Short mmCIF file of C-alpha atoms in Angstrom, two decimals:
data_model
loop_
_atom_site.label_atom_id
_atom_site.label_comp_id
_atom_site.label_asym_id
_atom_site.label_seq_id
_atom_site.Cartn_x
_atom_site.Cartn_y
_atom_site.Cartn_z
CA UNK A 32 -2.57 22.76 -9.36
CA UNK A 33 -2.80 20.92 -12.25
CA UNK A 34 -3.91 16.73 -11.98
CA UNK A 35 -3.04 14.24 -14.93
CA UNK A 36 -5.90 11.98 -14.68
CA UNK A 37 -6.83 8.71 -16.82
CA UNK A 38 -10.56 7.98 -16.56
CA UNK A 39 -10.16 4.21 -17.07
CA UNK A 40 -8.16 3.63 -13.85
CA UNK A 41 -8.73 3.14 -10.45
CA UNK A 42 -6.17 5.26 -8.87
CA UNK A 43 -6.93 8.65 -10.41
CA UNK A 44 -10.63 8.13 -9.54
CA UNK A 45 -9.63 7.74 -5.78
CA UNK A 46 -8.41 11.31 -6.24
CA UNK A 47 -11.08 12.78 -8.27
CA UNK A 48 -13.74 11.82 -5.68
CA UNK A 49 -11.53 13.13 -2.81
CA UNK A 50 -11.00 16.73 -4.39
CA UNK A 51 -14.94 16.50 -4.86
CA UNK A 52 -15.92 15.49 -1.40
CA UNK A 53 -13.67 18.53 -0.22
CA UNK A 54 -14.74 20.80 -2.89
CA UNK A 55 -11.51 21.12 -4.42
CA UNK A 56 -11.33 22.06 -8.23
CA UNK A 57 -8.05 22.43 -10.71
CA UNK A 58 -7.24 21.77 -14.36
CA UNK A 59 -6.70 18.31 -15.37
CA UNK A 60 -5.34 16.40 -18.36
CA UNK A 61 -6.34 13.07 -19.56
CA UNK A 62 -3.31 10.53 -20.16
CA UNK A 63 -4.37 7.62 -22.22
CA UNK A 64 -3.10 4.49 -20.60
CA UNK A 65 -4.27 1.96 -22.93
CA UNK A 66 -2.68 3.87 -25.90
CA UNK A 67 0.40 3.94 -23.27
CA UNK A 68 0.59 8.01 -23.30
CA UNK A 69 1.61 7.33 -19.76
CA UNK A 70 5.10 5.76 -21.41
CA UNK A 71 5.72 8.83 -23.75
CA UNK A 72 8.19 11.46 -23.18
CA UNK A 73 5.88 14.17 -22.76
CA UNK A 74 4.62 12.24 -19.49
CA UNK A 75 7.53 10.82 -18.20
CA UNK A 76 8.80 14.24 -18.35
CA UNK A 77 6.05 15.01 -15.74
CA UNK A 78 6.25 11.77 -13.95
CA UNK A 79 9.31 9.55 -14.53
CA UNK A 80 7.55 6.78 -12.93
CA UNK A 81 4.80 6.59 -15.78
CA UNK A 82 2.08 6.06 -13.57
CA UNK A 83 -1.26 8.02 -12.77
CA UNK A 84 -2.50 9.96 -11.28
CA UNK A 85 0.16 13.21 -10.85
CA UNK A 86 -0.47 16.40 -9.37
CA UNK A 87 1.57 19.52 -9.98
CA UNK A 88 1.45 21.90 -7.39
CA UNK A 89 1.37 25.71 -8.68
CA UNK A 90 5.41 25.97 -7.94
CA UNK A 91 6.07 23.18 -10.07
CA UNK A 92 6.71 20.44 -7.48
CA UNK A 93 4.92 17.30 -8.69
CA UNK A 94 3.15 14.44 -6.09
CA UNK A 95 3.07 11.03 -8.00
CA UNK A 96 1.09 8.85 -5.64
CA UNK A 97 -2.67 8.98 -5.06
CA UNK A 98 -2.58 8.46 -1.59
CA UNK A 99 0.20 11.08 -0.87
CA UNK A 100 -1.75 13.64 -2.93
CA UNK A 101 -4.88 12.82 -0.72
CA UNK A 102 -2.44 13.49 2.32
CA UNK A 103 -1.60 16.63 0.96
CA UNK A 104 -5.32 17.86 0.11
CA UNK A 105 -6.36 16.76 3.76
CA UNK A 106 -3.57 18.94 4.91
CA UNK A 107 -4.46 21.82 2.92
CA UNK A 108 -8.34 21.28 3.02
CA UNK A 109 -8.96 20.24 6.08
CA UNK A 110 -12.87 20.02 6.02
CA UNK A 111 -14.45 17.93 5.77
CA UNK A 112 -11.77 15.28 7.31
CA UNK A 113 -11.40 11.91 5.20
CA UNK A 114 -8.59 10.44 6.75
CA UNK A 115 -9.63 10.46 10.39
CA UNK A 116 -9.26 12.91 13.28
CA UNK A 117 -7.34 12.24 16.35
CA UNK A 118 -4.23 9.74 16.68
CA UNK A 119 -6.35 6.67 17.25
CA UNK A 120 -9.08 8.22 14.57
CA UNK A 121 -6.27 8.60 11.73
CA UNK A 122 -4.71 5.17 12.54
CA UNK A 123 -7.79 2.98 12.05
CA UNK A 124 -8.70 4.93 8.69
CA UNK A 125 -5.34 4.49 7.38
CA UNK A 126 -5.41 0.70 8.60
CA UNK A 127 -9.30 0.41 6.51
CA UNK A 128 -7.76 2.17 3.66
CA UNK A 129 -4.75 -0.21 3.46
CA UNK A 130 -7.08 -3.34 3.77
CA UNK A 131 -8.81 -2.21 0.76
CA UNK A 132 -5.78 -1.52 -1.06
CA UNK A 133 -4.11 -5.13 -0.04
CA UNK A 134 -7.12 -7.06 0.17
CA UNK A 135 -9.10 -5.95 -2.75
CA UNK A 136 -7.47 -3.52 -5.52
CA UNK A 137 -4.56 -5.61 -5.48
CA UNK A 138 -6.68 -8.50 -6.42
CA UNK A 139 -8.83 -6.93 -8.85
CA UNK A 140 -5.64 -5.11 -10.53
CA UNK A 141 -4.05 -8.70 -11.03
CA UNK A 142 -7.19 -10.00 -12.20
CA UNK A 143 -7.70 -7.52 -15.10
CA UNK A 144 -4.03 -6.97 -16.06
CA UNK A 145 -3.16 -10.17 -16.67
CA UNK A 146 -6.35 -11.28 -18.85
CA UNK A 147 -6.64 -8.04 -20.79
CA UNK A 148 -5.22 -8.87 -24.21
CA UNK A 149 -3.65 -5.26 -24.65
CA UNK A 150 -1.59 -5.66 -21.73
CA UNK A 151 -0.25 -9.17 -22.31
CA UNK A 152 3.30 -7.65 -22.38
CA UNK A 153 2.55 -5.12 -19.84
CA UNK A 154 2.22 -7.58 -16.47
CA UNK A 155 3.23 -4.63 -14.25
CA UNK A 156 2.30 -1.13 -14.65
CA UNK A 157 4.38 2.03 -15.36
CA UNK A 158 8.04 1.69 -16.54
CA UNK A 159 8.69 -1.91 -15.60
CA UNK A 160 9.27 -2.63 -19.35
CA UNK A 161 7.73 -5.81 -21.42
CA UNK A 162 6.69 -7.92 -18.39
CA UNK A 163 4.41 -11.10 -19.61
CA UNK A 164 0.93 -11.53 -18.07
CA UNK A 165 0.88 -14.49 -16.23
CA UNK A 166 -2.84 -16.09 -16.67
CA UNK A 167 -2.81 -17.72 -13.37
CA UNK A 168 -3.27 -14.37 -11.57
CA UNK A 169 -6.37 -13.99 -13.61
CA UNK A 170 -7.91 -17.02 -11.37
CA UNK A 171 -6.23 -15.72 -8.14
CA UNK A 172 -7.24 -12.66 -8.30
CA UNK A 173 -10.52 -13.31 -9.35
CA UNK A 174 -10.54 -15.42 -6.05
CA UNK A 175 -9.34 -12.38 -4.14
CA UNK A 176 -11.61 -10.04 -5.04
CA UNK A 177 -14.71 -12.67 -4.17
CA UNK A 178 -12.96 -12.93 -0.50
CA UNK A 179 -12.80 -8.97 -0.44
CA UNK A 180 -16.62 -8.92 -1.29
CA UNK A 181 -17.35 -11.33 1.28
CA UNK A 182 -15.49 -9.59 4.46
CA UNK A 183 -16.33 -6.29 3.50
CA UNK A 184 -20.02 -7.52 3.48
CA UNK A 185 -19.35 -9.00 6.72
CA UNK A 186 -17.80 -5.47 8.13
CA UNK A 187 -20.81 -3.66 6.86
CA UNK A 188 -23.13 -5.54 8.83
CA UNK A 189 -22.37 -3.51 11.81
CA UNK A 190 -20.87 -0.32 10.10
CA UNK A 191 -22.57 2.24 7.97
CA UNK A 192 -19.37 3.01 6.11
CA UNK A 193 -15.91 1.07 5.96
CA UNK A 194 -14.35 2.64 8.85
CA UNK A 195 -17.07 3.23 10.59
CA UNK A 196 -19.92 6.23 11.22
CA UNK A 197 -17.80 8.47 8.64
CA UNK A 198 -17.30 8.49 4.94
CA UNK A 199 -13.47 8.33 4.55
CA UNK A 200 -11.02 7.59 1.88
CA UNK A 201 -11.41 3.89 2.81
CA UNK A 202 -14.99 4.34 1.27
CA UNK A 203 -13.44 6.14 -1.52
CA UNK A 204 -10.58 2.97 -2.03
CA UNK A 205 -13.63 0.81 -1.55
CA UNK A 206 -15.65 2.21 -4.35
CA UNK A 207 -13.12 2.65 -6.84
CA UNK A 208 -12.29 -1.17 -6.18
CA UNK A 209 -15.03 -2.75 -6.38
CA UNK A 210 -16.39 -0.39 -9.46
CA UNK A 211 -13.05 -1.58 -10.95
CA UNK A 212 -13.33 -5.15 -10.13
CA UNK A 213 -16.74 -5.42 -11.38
CA UNK A 214 -16.26 -3.36 -14.67
CA UNK A 215 -12.77 -4.08 -15.67
CA UNK A 216 -12.09 -7.16 -13.99
CA UNK A 217 -15.51 -8.55 -14.77
CA UNK A 218 -15.96 -10.13 -11.18
CA UNK A 219 -19.83 -9.36 -9.99
CA UNK A 220 -20.93 -8.54 -6.68
CA UNK A 221 -22.77 -12.01 -5.34
CA UNK A 222 -26.19 -11.70 -5.04
CA UNK A 223 -26.31 -12.33 -1.16
CA UNK A 224 -24.10 -9.86 -0.26
CA UNK A 225 -26.68 -7.39 0.84
CA UNK A 226 -24.71 -5.31 3.15
CA UNK A 227 -22.37 -4.54 0.58
CA UNK A 228 -25.05 -3.67 -1.98
CA UNK A 229 -26.60 -1.21 0.68
CA UNK A 230 -23.41 0.21 1.31
CA UNK A 231 -22.28 0.43 -2.28
CA UNK A 232 -25.91 2.09 -3.55
CA UNK A 233 -25.06 4.71 -0.78
CA UNK A 234 -21.66 5.88 -1.67
CA UNK A 235 -22.38 5.45 -5.36
CA UNK A 236 -25.36 8.12 -4.68
CA UNK A 237 -23.02 10.75 -3.25
CA UNK A 238 -22.33 13.49 -6.11
CA UNK A 239 -18.42 12.75 -5.61
CA UNK A 240 -19.03 9.45 -7.38
CA UNK A 241 -19.36 10.77 -10.63
CA UNK A 242 -16.28 12.68 -10.43
CA UNK B 902 0.55 -1.25 24.80
CA UNK B 903 1.47 -4.76 23.48
CA UNK B 904 2.90 -5.69 20.13
CA UNK B 905 2.47 -9.11 18.33
CA UNK B 906 5.56 -9.65 16.11
CA UNK B 907 7.34 -12.04 14.34
CA UNK B 908 11.03 -12.08 13.65
CA UNK B 909 11.17 -13.46 10.37
CA UNK B 910 8.79 -11.14 8.59
CA UNK B 911 9.37 -7.43 7.18
CA UNK B 912 5.95 -5.65 8.34
CA UNK B 913 6.58 -6.45 11.92
CA UNK B 914 10.34 -5.54 11.74
CA UNK B 915 9.06 -1.95 10.33
CA UNK B 916 7.14 -1.26 13.66
CA UNK B 917 9.90 -2.47 15.86
CA UNK B 918 12.59 0.12 14.08
CA UNK B 919 9.69 2.89 13.92
CA UNK B 920 9.42 2.44 17.98
CA UNK B 921 13.10 2.14 18.60
CA UNK B 922 13.52 5.68 16.60
CA UNK B 923 10.99 7.17 18.67
CA UNK B 924 12.37 5.23 22.10
CA UNK B 925 9.01 3.47 22.62
CA UNK B 926 8.99 0.01 24.07
CA UNK B 927 6.23 -2.31 25.30
CA UNK B 928 5.64 -5.85 25.78
CA UNK B 929 6.08 -8.19 22.73
CA UNK B 930 4.69 -11.66 22.03
CA UNK B 931 6.38 -13.54 19.08
CA UNK B 932 3.83 -15.61 16.84
CA UNK B 933 5.31 -18.03 14.20
CA UNK B 934 4.25 -17.87 10.91
CA UNK B 935 6.39 -20.65 9.17
CA UNK B 936 4.39 -23.03 11.95
CA UNK B 937 0.92 -21.48 11.41
CA UNK B 938 0.34 -19.84 14.53
CA UNK B 939 -0.89 -16.94 13.49
CA UNK B 940 -3.91 -19.13 11.57
CA UNK B 941 -4.71 -20.62 15.24
CA UNK B 942 -7.68 -19.58 17.09
CA UNK B 943 -5.46 -17.78 19.97
CA UNK B 944 -3.93 -15.56 17.70
CA UNK B 945 -7.12 -14.80 15.33
CA UNK B 946 -9.19 -13.70 18.46
CA UNK B 947 -6.69 -11.07 18.64
CA UNK B 948 -6.39 -10.38 14.76
CA UNK B 949 -9.22 -12.16 12.76
CA UNK B 950 -7.04 -11.19 9.39
CA UNK B 951 -4.60 -13.62 10.64
CA UNK B 952 -1.33 -11.24 9.86
CA UNK B 953 1.47 -9.41 11.65
CA UNK B 954 2.08 -7.13 13.23
CA UNK B 955 -1.04 -6.08 15.81
CA UNK B 956 -0.65 -3.49 18.28
CA UNK B 957 -3.02 -3.79 21.34
CA UNK B 958 -3.55 -0.40 22.97
CA UNK B 959 -4.09 -0.32 27.00
CA UNK B 960 -8.01 -0.26 26.63
CA UNK B 961 -7.99 -3.21 24.11
CA UNK B 962 -8.23 -1.67 20.99
CA UNK B 963 -6.19 -3.53 18.32
CA UNK B 964 -4.50 -1.85 15.34
CA UNK B 965 -3.91 -4.51 12.85
CA UNK B 966 -1.73 -3.00 10.23
CA UNK B 967 1.64 -1.88 10.10
CA UNK B 968 1.94 1.61 8.63
CA UNK B 969 -1.36 2.38 10.85
CA UNK B 970 0.41 1.56 13.95
CA UNK B 971 3.08 3.76 12.90
CA UNK B 972 0.63 6.55 12.33
CA UNK B 973 -0.45 6.10 15.66
CA UNK B 974 2.86 6.25 17.25
CA UNK B 975 3.86 9.26 14.96
CA UNK B 976 0.51 10.86 16.20
CA UNK B 977 0.85 10.31 19.91
CA UNK B 978 5.03 10.64 19.84
CA UNK B 979 5.88 13.09 17.70
CA UNK B 980 9.33 13.31 18.31
CA UNK B 981 11.58 12.80 16.21
CA UNK B 982 9.13 13.07 13.36
CA UNK B 983 9.37 9.89 11.42
CA UNK B 984 6.25 10.64 8.81
CA UNK B 985 7.33 13.94 7.51
CA UNK B 986 6.30 17.62 8.92
CA UNK B 987 4.06 20.42 7.06
CA UNK B 988 1.65 19.37 4.09
CA UNK B 989 3.99 18.89 1.57
CA UNK B 990 6.47 17.20 3.87
CA UNK B 991 4.06 14.43 5.14
CA UNK B 992 2.73 14.04 1.44
CA UNK B 993 6.51 13.13 0.22
CA UNK B 994 7.04 10.91 2.89
CA UNK B 995 4.15 9.10 2.31
CA UNK B 996 4.66 9.17 -1.65
CA UNK B 997 8.41 7.53 -1.04
CA UNK B 998 7.36 5.24 1.68
CA UNK B 999 4.71 3.84 -0.85
CA UNK B 1000 7.06 3.64 -3.63
CA UNK B 1001 9.18 1.47 -1.42
CA UNK B 1002 6.18 -0.93 -0.53
CA UNK B 1003 4.84 -0.86 -4.25
CA UNK B 1004 7.97 -0.97 -6.27
CA UNK B 1005 10.15 -3.11 -3.77
CA UNK B 1006 8.22 -5.19 -0.92
CA UNK B 1007 5.64 -6.38 -2.62
CA UNK B 1008 8.14 -7.78 -5.43
CA UNK B 1009 10.07 -9.32 -2.63
CA UNK B 1010 7.11 -10.96 -1.10
CA UNK B 1011 6.04 -12.58 -4.60
CA UNK B 1012 9.64 -13.76 -5.26
CA UNK B 1013 10.08 -15.13 -1.51
CA UNK B 1014 6.73 -16.51 -0.99
CA UNK B 1015 6.19 -18.45 -4.40
CA UNK B 1016 9.35 -20.23 -3.86
CA UNK B 1017 9.63 -21.01 -0.16
CA UNK B 1018 8.45 -24.91 -0.07
CA UNK B 1019 6.70 -24.55 3.40
CA UNK B 1020 4.63 -21.83 1.61
CA UNK B 1021 3.62 -24.10 -1.84
CA UNK B 1022 -0.24 -24.05 -0.77
CA UNK B 1023 0.04 -20.38 1.16
CA UNK B 1024 0.61 -18.29 -1.67
CA UNK B 1025 -1.02 -15.38 -0.23
CA UNK B 1026 -0.44 -13.98 3.33
CA UNK B 1027 -3.24 -14.44 6.36
CA UNK B 1028 -6.69 -16.35 6.28
CA UNK B 1029 -6.84 -16.73 2.34
CA UNK B 1030 -6.76 -20.54 2.53
CA UNK B 1031 -5.19 -22.74 0.37
CA UNK B 1032 -3.83 -20.92 -2.43
CA UNK B 1033 -1.27 -22.53 -4.58
CA UNK B 1034 2.25 -20.60 -5.03
CA UNK B 1035 2.54 -19.63 -8.85
CA UNK B 1036 6.25 -20.16 -9.53
CA UNK B 1037 6.08 -17.46 -12.43
CA UNK B 1038 6.22 -14.88 -9.42
CA UNK B 1039 9.50 -15.79 -8.15
CA UNK B 1040 11.09 -14.71 -11.80
CA UNK B 1041 8.63 -11.93 -11.73
CA UNK B 1042 9.56 -10.75 -8.22
CA UNK B 1043 13.24 -11.08 -8.64
CA UNK B 1044 13.16 -8.91 -11.57
CA UNK B 1045 11.01 -6.32 -9.85
CA UNK B 1046 13.33 -6.46 -6.90
CA UNK B 1047 16.38 -5.51 -9.11
CA UNK B 1048 14.67 -3.01 -10.87
CA UNK B 1049 13.72 -1.49 -7.27
CA UNK B 1050 17.46 -1.95 -6.35
CA UNK B 1051 18.75 0.03 -9.51
CA UNK B 1052 15.71 2.88 -9.17
CA UNK B 1053 16.81 3.10 -5.69
CA UNK B 1054 20.36 3.45 -6.26
CA UNK B 1055 19.76 6.36 -8.44
CA UNK B 1056 17.50 8.27 -6.40
CA UNK B 1057 20.25 7.92 -3.51
CA UNK B 1058 22.87 9.75 -5.66
CA UNK B 1059 21.16 12.85 -4.88
CA UNK B 1060 19.66 12.20 -1.65
CA UNK B 1061 21.24 11.45 1.70
CA UNK B 1062 17.94 9.40 2.82
CA UNK B 1063 15.15 7.81 0.77
CA UNK B 1064 13.02 10.87 1.23
CA UNK B 1065 15.70 13.46 1.33
CA UNK B 1066 17.85 14.94 4.05
CA UNK B 1067 15.78 13.31 6.90
CA UNK B 1068 15.83 9.73 8.22
CA UNK B 1069 11.77 8.89 7.84
CA UNK B 1070 9.77 5.91 7.84
CA UNK B 1071 10.75 5.72 3.84
CA UNK B 1072 14.14 4.36 4.98
CA UNK B 1073 12.35 1.79 7.31
CA UNK B 1074 10.45 0.55 4.78
CA UNK B 1075 13.15 0.36 2.54
CA UNK B 1076 15.59 -1.01 4.76
CA UNK B 1077 13.37 -3.93 5.68
CA UNK B 1078 12.53 -4.38 1.96
CA UNK B 1079 16.13 -4.91 0.83
CA UNK B 1080 17.08 -7.16 4.08
CA UNK B 1081 14.34 -9.32 3.55
CA UNK B 1082 14.74 -9.13 -0.43
CA UNK B 1083 18.45 -10.11 0.20
CA UNK B 1084 18.05 -12.64 2.74
CA UNK B 1085 14.32 -14.30 2.30
CA UNK B 1086 14.13 -13.74 -1.62
CA UNK B 1087 17.88 -14.44 -1.99
CA UNK B 1088 18.29 -11.47 -4.54
CA UNK B 1089 21.60 -9.77 -3.39
CA UNK B 1090 22.34 -6.05 -4.30
CA UNK B 1091 24.50 -5.52 -7.83
CA UNK B 1092 27.91 -4.83 -6.93
CA UNK B 1093 27.74 -1.43 -9.13
CA UNK B 1094 25.03 -0.02 -6.70
CA UNK B 1095 27.21 2.03 -4.65
CA UNK B 1096 24.82 4.82 -3.75
CA UNK B 1097 22.00 1.96 -2.42
CA UNK B 1098 25.23 0.35 -0.58
CA UNK B 1099 26.23 3.54 0.96
CA UNK B 1100 22.65 4.10 2.19
CA UNK B 1101 22.22 0.67 3.23
CA UNK B 1102 25.48 0.79 5.52
CA UNK B 1103 24.45 3.83 6.90
CA UNK B 1104 20.77 3.29 7.95
CA UNK B 1105 21.96 -0.76 8.92
CA UNK B 1106 24.30 0.88 11.42
CA UNK B 1107 21.79 2.83 13.36
CA UNK B 1108 20.78 1.28 16.62
CA UNK B 1109 17.31 0.72 15.60
CA UNK B 1110 18.44 -1.63 12.70
CA UNK B 1111 18.98 -4.14 15.41
CA UNK B 1112 15.30 -4.14 16.80
#
């Protein structure tokens, strides 16, 4: 297997952490999205959608989407389970994983992308072509991230991890979202979000967080 | 089981079609999102996130997210499989399902939501509170939908269904996206998208499409 990766973006990091938790390693190649290498012919030949990450299997099959890559790895390397067990457990982890994406990651991405000078005409990721940034989305995305922090802080008052007692893909998405929101979208965690800070310190201390 | 449903929105329809394909039926209750019933106490007591659909299991457990509901139903009612089979099959269907959401449904939603007069201060779904619509997103979302149509039309030149030879959840998401984009966001399918029109006619003729 070979993973096409980029260090700055949250989606490839989700896969790197997922692999580290499973003890899976493979060849990787860095693709610089700020320089636009993801839109060059050589990468578009791997993934015509121009997005990262992409996992190329040994038979040449390309999986081009982060959660789908995790699904493949969960099925082929079931231990430790990171996407829930049993019908209800799998559904609940999927729900929480998707809450983290739709409530948090999308907001962080719109806050970052529409305020980052080098992306002023790359308002949408991938091969959409020139799309003007929309400055109003910086404010809307920042407000979304703050709501996300406060909602997650409340959830974590009664829960060790995002989807309950076990570390799952929902924690991975949440960690990548928070670190991207803080580091790229410049939205710090409010001081009074103690539960969120407790959780963030715990998941950041796992060896996989360095992946 | 009981499904909280709303006839106008694409996400509940995804679950209705999924259930119809599986031959599953259950009690349903309509919640009028245009009137804001989803933000009233009685519904927030079921789903504090204020979003539709929600599935309440017989023991009172609430699943509050459309794809997570489908995952639960896939695990408990495996036939016919709608989320792929085998590690690679499951991953490929998940990738295509998510392409339909991120490439299409999000764009249709932003085009509709930011141009619909009754949602002028409900720019985001659920309990976000007053959020101004952003008129520039109507244009951006419309362009996204048109790119989505053309991309899907190309994909369907070589494929019976969205994720290959079998009808799957990726077709359900795509059908709900196209019908919502045409009917609510007012973006017609271009006349020259013959493959997309062929597929749309075929999946619309399935009995489940009326669900």
